CSV table of C-alpha atoms and ligand atoms in Angstrom, one decimal:
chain,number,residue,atom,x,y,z
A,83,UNK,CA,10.5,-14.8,14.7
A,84,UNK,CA,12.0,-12.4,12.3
A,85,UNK,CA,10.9,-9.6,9.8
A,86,UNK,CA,10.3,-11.1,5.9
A,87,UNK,CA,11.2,-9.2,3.1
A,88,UNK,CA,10.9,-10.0,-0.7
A,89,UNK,CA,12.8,-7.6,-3.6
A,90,UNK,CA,10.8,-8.2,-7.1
A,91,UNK,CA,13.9,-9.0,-9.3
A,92,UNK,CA,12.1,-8.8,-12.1
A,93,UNK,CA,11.2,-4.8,-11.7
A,94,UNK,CA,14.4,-3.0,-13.4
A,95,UNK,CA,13.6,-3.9,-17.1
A,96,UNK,CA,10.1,-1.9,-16.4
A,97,UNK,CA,11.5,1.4,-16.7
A,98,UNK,CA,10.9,4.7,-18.1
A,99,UNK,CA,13.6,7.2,-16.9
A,100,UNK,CA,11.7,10.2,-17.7
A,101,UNK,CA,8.6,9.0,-15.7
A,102,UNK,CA,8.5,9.6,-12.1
A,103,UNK,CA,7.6,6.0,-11.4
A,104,UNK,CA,10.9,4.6,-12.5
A,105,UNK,CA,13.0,1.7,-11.8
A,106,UNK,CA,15.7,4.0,-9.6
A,107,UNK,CA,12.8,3.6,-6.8
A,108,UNK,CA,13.1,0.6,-5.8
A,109,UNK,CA,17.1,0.6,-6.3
A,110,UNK,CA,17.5,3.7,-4.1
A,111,UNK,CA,15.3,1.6,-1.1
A,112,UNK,CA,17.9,-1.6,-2.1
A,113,UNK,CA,20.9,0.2,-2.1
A,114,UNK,CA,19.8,1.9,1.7
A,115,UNK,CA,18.8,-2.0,2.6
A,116,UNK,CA,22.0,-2.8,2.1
A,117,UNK,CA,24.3,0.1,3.6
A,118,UNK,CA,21.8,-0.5,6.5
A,119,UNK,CA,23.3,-3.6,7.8
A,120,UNK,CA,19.7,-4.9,8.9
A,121,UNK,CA,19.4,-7.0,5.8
A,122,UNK,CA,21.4,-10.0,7.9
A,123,UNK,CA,18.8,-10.2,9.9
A,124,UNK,CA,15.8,-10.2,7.9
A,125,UNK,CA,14.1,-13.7,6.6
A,126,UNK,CA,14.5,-13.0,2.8
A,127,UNK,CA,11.6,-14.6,1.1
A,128,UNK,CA,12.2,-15.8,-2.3
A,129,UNK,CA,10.1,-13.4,-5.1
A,130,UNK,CA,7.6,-15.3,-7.5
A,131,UNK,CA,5.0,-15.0,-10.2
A,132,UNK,CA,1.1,-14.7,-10.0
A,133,UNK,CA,-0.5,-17.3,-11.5
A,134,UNK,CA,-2.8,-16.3,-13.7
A,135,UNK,CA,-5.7,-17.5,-10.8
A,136,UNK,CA,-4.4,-15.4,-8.5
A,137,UNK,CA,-4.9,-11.9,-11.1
A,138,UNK,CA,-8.3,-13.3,-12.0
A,139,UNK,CA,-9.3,-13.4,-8.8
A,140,UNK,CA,-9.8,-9.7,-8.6
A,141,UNK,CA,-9.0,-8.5,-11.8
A,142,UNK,CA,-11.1,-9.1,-15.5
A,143,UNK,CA,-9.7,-11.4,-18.3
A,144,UNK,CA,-9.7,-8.3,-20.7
A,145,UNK,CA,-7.7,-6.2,-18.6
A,146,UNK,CA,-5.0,-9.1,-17.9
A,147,UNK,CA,-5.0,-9.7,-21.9
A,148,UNK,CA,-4.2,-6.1,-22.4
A,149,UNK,CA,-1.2,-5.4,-20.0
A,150,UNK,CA,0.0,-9.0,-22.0
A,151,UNK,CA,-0.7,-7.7,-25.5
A,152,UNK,CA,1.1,-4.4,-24.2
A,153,UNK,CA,4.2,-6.1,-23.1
A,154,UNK,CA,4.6,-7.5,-26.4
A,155,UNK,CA,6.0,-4.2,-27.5
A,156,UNK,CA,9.1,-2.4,-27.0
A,157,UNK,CA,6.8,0.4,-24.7
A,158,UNK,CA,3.3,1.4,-25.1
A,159,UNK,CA,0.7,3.3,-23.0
A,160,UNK,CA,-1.8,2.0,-21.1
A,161,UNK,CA,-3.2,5.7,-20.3
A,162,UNK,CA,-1.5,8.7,-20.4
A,163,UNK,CA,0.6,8.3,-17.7
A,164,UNK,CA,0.8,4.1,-17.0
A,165,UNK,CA,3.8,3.0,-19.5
A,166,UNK,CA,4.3,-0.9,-19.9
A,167,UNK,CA,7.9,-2.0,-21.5
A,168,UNK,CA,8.3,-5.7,-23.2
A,169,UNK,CA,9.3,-6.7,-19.5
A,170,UNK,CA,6.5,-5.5,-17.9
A,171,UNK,CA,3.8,-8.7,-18.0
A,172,UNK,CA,7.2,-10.3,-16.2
A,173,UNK,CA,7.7,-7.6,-13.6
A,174,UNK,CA,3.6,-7.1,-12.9
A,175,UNK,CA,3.4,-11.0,-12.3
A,176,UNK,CA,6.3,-10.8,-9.8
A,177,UNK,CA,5.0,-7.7,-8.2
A,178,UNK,CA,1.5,-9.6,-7.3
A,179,UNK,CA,3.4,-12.7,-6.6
A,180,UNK,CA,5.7,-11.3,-4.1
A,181,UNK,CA,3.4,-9.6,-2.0
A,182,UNK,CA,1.7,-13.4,-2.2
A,183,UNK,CA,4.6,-15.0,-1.3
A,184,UNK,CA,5.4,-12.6,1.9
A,185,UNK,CA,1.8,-13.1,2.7
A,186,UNK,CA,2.0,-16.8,3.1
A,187,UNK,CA,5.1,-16.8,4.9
A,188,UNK,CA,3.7,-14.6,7.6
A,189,UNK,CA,0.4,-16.0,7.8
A,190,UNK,CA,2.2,-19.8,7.8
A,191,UNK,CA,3.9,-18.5,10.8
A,192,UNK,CA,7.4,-18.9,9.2
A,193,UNK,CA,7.8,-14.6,9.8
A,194,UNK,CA,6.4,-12.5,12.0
A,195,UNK,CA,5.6,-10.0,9.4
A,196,UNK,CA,7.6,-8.6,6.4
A,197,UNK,CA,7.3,-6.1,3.4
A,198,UNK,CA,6.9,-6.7,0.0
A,199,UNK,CA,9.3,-4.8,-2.1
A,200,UNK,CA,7.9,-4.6,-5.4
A,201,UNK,CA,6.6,-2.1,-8.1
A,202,UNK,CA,5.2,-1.6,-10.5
A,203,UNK,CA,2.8,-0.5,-7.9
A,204,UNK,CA,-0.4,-1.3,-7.4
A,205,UNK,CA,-3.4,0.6,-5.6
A,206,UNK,CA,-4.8,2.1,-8.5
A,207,UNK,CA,-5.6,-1.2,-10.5
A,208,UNK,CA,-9.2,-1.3,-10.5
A,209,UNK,CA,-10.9,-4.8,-11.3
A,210,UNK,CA,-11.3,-3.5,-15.0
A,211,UNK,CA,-8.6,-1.2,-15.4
A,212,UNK,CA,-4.8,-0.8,-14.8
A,213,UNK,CA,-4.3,2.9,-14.7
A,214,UNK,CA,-1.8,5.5,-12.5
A,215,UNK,CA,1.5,3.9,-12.7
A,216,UNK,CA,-0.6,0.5,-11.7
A,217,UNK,CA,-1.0,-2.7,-13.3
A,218,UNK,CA,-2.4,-5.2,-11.5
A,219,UNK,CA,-3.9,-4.3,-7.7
A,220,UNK,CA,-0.6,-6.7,-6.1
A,221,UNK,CA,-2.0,-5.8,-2.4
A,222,UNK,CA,-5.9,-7.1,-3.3
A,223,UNK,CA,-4.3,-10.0,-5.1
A,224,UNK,CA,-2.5,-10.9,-1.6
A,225,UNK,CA,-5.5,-10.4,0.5
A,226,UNK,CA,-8.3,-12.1,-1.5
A,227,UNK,CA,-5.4,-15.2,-1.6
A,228,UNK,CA,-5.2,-14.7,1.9
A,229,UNK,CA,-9.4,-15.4,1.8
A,230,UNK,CA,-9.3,-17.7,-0.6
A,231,UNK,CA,-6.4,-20.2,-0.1
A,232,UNK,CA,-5.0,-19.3,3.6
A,233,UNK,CA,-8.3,-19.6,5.6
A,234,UNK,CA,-7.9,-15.8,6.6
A,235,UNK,CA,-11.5,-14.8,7.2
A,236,UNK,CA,-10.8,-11.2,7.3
A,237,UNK,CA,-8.5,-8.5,5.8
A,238,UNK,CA,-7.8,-4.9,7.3
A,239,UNK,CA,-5.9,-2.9,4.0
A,240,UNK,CA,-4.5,0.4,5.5
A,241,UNK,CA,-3.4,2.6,2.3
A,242,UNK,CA,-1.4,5.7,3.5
A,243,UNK,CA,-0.1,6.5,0.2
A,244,UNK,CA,-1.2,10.0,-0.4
A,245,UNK,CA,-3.6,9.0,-3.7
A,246,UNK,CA,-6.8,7.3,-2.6
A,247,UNK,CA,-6.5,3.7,-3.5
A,248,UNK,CA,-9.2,3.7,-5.2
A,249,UNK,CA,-8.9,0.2,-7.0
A,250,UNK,CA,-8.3,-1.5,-4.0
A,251,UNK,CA,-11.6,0.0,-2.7
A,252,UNK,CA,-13.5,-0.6,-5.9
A,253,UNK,CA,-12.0,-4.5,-5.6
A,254,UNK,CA,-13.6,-4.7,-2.5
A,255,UNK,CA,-16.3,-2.4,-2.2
A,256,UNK,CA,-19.3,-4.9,-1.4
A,257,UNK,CA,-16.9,-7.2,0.3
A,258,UNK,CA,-17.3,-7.8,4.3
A,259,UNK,CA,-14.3,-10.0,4.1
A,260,UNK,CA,-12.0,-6.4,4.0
A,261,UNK,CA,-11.7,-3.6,5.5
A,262,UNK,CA,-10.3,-1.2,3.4
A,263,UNK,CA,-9.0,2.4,5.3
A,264,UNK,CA,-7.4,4.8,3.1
A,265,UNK,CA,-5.5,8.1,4.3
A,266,UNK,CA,-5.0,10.6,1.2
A,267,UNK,CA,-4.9,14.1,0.4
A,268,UNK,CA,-7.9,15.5,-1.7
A,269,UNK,CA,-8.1,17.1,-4.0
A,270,UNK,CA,-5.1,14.8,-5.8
A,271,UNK,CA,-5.8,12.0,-8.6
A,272,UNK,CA,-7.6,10.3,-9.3
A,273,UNK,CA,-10.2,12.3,-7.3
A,274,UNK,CA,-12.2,9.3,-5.3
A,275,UNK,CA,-12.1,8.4,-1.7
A,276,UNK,CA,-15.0,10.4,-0.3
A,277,UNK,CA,-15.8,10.4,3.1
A,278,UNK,CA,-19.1,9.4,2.4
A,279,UNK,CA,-18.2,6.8,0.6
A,280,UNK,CA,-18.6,3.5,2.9
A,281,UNK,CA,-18.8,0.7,0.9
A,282,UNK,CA,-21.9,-1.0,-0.2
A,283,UNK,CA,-24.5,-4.2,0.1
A,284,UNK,CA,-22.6,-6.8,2.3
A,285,UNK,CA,-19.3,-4.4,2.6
A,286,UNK,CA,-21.4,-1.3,4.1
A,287,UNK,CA,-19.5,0.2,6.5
A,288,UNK,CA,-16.1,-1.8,5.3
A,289,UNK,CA,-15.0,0.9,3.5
A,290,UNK,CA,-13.4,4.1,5.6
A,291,UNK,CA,-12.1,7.1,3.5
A,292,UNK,CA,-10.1,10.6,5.6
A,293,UNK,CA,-9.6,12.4,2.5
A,294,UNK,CA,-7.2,15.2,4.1
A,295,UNK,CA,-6.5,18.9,3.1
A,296,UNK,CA,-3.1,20.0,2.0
A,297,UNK,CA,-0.9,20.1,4.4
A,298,UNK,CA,-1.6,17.5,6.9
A,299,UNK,CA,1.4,15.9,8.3
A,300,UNK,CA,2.8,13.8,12.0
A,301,UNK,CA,0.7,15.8,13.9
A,302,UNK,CA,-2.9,15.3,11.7
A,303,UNK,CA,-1.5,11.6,11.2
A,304,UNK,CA,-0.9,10.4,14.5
A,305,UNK,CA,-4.9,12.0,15.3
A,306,UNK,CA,-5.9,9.8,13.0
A,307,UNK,CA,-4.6,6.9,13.6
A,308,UNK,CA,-5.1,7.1,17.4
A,309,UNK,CA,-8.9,8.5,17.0
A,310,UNK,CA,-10.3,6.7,13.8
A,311,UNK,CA,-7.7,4.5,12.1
A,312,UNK,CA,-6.7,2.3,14.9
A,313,UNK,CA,-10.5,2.2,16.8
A,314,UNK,CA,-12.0,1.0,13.4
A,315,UNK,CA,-9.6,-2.0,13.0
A,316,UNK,CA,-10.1,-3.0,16.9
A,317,UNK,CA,-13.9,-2.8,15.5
A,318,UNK,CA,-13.3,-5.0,12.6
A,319,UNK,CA,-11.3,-7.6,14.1
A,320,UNK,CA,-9.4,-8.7,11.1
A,321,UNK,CA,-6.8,-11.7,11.1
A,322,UNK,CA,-4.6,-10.0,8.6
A,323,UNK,CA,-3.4,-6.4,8.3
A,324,UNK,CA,-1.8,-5.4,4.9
A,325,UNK,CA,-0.6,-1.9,4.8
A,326,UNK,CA,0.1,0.2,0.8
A,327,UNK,CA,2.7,1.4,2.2
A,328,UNK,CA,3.3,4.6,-0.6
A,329,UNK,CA,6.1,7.1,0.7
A,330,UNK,CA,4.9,10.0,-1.4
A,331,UNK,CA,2.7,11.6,1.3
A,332,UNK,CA,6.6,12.6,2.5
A,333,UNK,CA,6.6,17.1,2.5
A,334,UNK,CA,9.7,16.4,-0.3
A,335,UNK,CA,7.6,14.3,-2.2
A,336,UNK,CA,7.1,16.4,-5.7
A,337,UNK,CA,3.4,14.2,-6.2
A,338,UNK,CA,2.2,14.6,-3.0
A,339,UNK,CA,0.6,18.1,-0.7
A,340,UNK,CA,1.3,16.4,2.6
A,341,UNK,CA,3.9,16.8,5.0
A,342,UNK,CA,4.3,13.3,6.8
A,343,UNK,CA,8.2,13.4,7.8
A,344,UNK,CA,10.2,9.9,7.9
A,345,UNK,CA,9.9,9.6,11.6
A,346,UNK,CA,5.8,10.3,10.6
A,347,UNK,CA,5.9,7.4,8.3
A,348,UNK,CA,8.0,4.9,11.3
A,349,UNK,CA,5.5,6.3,14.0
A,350,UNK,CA,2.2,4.9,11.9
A,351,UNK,CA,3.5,1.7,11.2
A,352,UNK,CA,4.5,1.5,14.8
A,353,UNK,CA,0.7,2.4,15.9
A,354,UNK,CA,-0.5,-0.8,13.1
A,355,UNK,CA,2.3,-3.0,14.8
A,356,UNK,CA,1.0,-2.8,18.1
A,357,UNK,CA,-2.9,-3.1,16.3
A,358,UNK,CA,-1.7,-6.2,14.7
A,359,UNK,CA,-0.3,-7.6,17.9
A,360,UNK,CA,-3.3,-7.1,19.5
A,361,UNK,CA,-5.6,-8.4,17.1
A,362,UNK,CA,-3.9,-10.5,15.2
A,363,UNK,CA,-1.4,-11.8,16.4
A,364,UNK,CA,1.0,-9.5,14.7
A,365,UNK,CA,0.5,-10.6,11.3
A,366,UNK,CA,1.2,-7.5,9.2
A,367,UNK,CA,2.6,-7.1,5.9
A,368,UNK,CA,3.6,-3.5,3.9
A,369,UNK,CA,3.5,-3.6,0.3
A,370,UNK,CA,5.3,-0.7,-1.6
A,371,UNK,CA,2.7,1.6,-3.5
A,372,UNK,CA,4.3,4.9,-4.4
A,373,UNK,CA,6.4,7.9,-3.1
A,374,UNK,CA,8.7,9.6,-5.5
A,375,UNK,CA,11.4,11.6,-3.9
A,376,UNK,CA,14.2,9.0,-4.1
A,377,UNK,CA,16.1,9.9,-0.6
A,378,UNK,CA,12.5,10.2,0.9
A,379,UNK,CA,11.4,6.9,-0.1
A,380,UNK,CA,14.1,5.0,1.0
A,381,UNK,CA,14.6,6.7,4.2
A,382,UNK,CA,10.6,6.1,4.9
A,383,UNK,CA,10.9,2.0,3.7
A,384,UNK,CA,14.0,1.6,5.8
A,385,UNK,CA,12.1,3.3,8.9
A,386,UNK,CA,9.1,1.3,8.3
A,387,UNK,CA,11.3,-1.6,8.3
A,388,UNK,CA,13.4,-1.2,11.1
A,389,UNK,CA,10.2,-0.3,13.0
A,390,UNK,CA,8.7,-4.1,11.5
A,391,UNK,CA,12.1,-5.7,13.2
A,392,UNK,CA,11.2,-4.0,16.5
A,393,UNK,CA,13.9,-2.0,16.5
A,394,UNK,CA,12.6,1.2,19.0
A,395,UNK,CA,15.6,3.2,17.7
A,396,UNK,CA,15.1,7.2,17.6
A,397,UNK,CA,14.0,7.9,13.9
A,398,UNK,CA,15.4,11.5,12.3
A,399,UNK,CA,14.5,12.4,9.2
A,400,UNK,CA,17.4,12.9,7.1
A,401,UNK,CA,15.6,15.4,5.2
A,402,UNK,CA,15.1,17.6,8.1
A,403,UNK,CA,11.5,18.5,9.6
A,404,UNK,CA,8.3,19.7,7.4
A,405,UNK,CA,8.5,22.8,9.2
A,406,UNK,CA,4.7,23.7,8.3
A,407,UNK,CA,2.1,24.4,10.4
A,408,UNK,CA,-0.5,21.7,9.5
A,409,UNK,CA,-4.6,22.2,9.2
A,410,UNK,CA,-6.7,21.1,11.6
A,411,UNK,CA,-8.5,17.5,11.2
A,412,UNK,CA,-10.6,17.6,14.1
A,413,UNK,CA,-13.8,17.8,12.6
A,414,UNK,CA,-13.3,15.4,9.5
A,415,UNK,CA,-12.6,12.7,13.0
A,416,UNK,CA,-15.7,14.1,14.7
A,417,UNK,CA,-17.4,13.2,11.7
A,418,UNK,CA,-16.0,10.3,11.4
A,419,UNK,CA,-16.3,9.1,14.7
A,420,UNK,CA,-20.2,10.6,14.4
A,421,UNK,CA,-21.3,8.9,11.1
A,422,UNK,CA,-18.8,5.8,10.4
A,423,UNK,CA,-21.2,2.5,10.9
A,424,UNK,CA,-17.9,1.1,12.5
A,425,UNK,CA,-17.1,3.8,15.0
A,426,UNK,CA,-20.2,5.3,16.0
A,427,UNK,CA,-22.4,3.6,18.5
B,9,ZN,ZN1,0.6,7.6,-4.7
């Protein structure tokens, strides 16, 4: 079975050169798709809308009407730095819907797994609020579609973008039904994502935070995948992994105090790959969140990619090595493994 992608086609017209979250993005990761030659072989799943049951699903009926009402102008702000165009309520449906539609095709069996190429992106997009460069959450509207009209019972969401995704978590803080794991470097916006923080009521202990000092890069990453990441979705069980897959944890990245390297950024997805295979039956699906250094991000999507094809070719990062030492993170795992309901005991 091969690899699905989708391309939002809807995403150009929400632009704002002089923002970092910008519509060259997701052209620069199109334009390396298609010098690539690996597009031929990919299943290329047709883009589509939300409906408006899918947003309302996990998002209020205020906060829909307002990124609506804010499309009808030439460009407004949602907060100081979340812009919508008069193509925007187009492009954020298509977003949502795209990662929806790759979703469904992987979990119909019709892929084996597949990325969702789409932004605006979406992690930050609280239930009440679209804010930092979000507008609505497009990877909790996949999963809680997955739940609702797939007959998944359960949801791992892995967010290695280097901002906590901290609408995803508030989405599904109380909610056994997902697992949400976020990797992110603290202090960064929007300043959530403490370890402590666990989730709450029925989703106690489906929440896992590793907010990470600057700095932390392959080395740090791989730890943490191999000691907490990885054990806690064996724990879980889930019958659908969806990965934010944000780039801007890259050491170019100008957002983002981490130093993951492209071959980082291939080597984690490969680690989720062979979690999905084991649990569930492969089914995995990335959806693009952020990462801001244009050569960066499409050199990490295209690794990710080629990784999600199966192809075990050598990854080199084309914009050479971090060349940092990194910190430590053995104690945030000890702690983790110490104190986190699904990993201790
Ligand atoms: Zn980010």
């Amino acid at each position: 079975m091969r690899t699905a992608i989708a391309i939002n086609p809807r995403h150009a017209a929400h632009d704002e050169p002089r923002h970092v979250e910008q519509a060259a993005r997701l052209h620069a990761i199109t334009a390396a798709l298609n010098a690539s030659g690996l597009r031929a072989s990919l299943l290329e799943i047709p883009a589509r809308p939300a409906t408006e049951d899918q947003l309302l699903a996990v998002h209020s009926p205020s906060m829909i009407e307002l990124v609506r009402w804010s499309a009808n102008r030439p460009h407004s702000w949602i907060d100081h730095d979340t812009y919508t165009t008069s193509a925007s309520w187009d492009a954020a449906l298509m977003a949502a819907g795209t990662a929806v539609a790759v979703v469904e095709a992987v979990v119909g069996g019709s892929a084996r797994n597949g990325f969702a190429l789409v932004r605006p992106p979406g992690h930050h997009a609280t239930p009440t609020e679209s804010m930092g460069f979000c507008l609505f959450n497009n990877v909790a509207v996949a999963a809680r579609y997955a739940i609702d009209h797939l007959s998944i019972g359960r949801v791992a969401i892995v967010d290695f973008d280097v901002h906590h995704g901290n609408g995803t978590q508030d989405i599904f803080y109380t909610d056994d039904r997902v697992f949400f794991c976020s990797t992110h470097a603290s202090p960064l916006y929007p300043g959530t994502g403490a370890e402590r923080d666990i989730g709450s009521g029925k989703g106690h202990g489906t929440t896992l935070n590793l907010p990470l000092p600057h700095g932390v890069g392959d080395a740090g990453f791989a730890r943490l995948f191999d000691d907490v990441v990885i054990p806690a979705i064996r724990r879980y069980r889930p019958d659908l992994i969806l990965v934010s897959a944000g780039y801007d944890g890259h050491w170019a990245d100008p957002l983002g105090p981490l130093t993951l390297s492209v071959a980082g950024y291939a080597a984690l997805t490969r680690r989720l790959m062979e979690a999905a295979e084991e649990v569930c039956r492969g089914r995995m699906v990335l959806v693009l969140e952020g990462g801001y250094h244009l050569r960066a991000l499409a050199a990490s999507a295209m690794a990710c990619l080629e990784v999600l094809t199966n192809k075990n070719s050598i990854v080199v990062d084309p914009l050479g090595p971090a060349g940092e030492s990194e910190p430590d993170v053995s104690a945030l795992i000890a702690r983790m493994r110490q104190n986190h309901p699904l990993l201790a005991g």
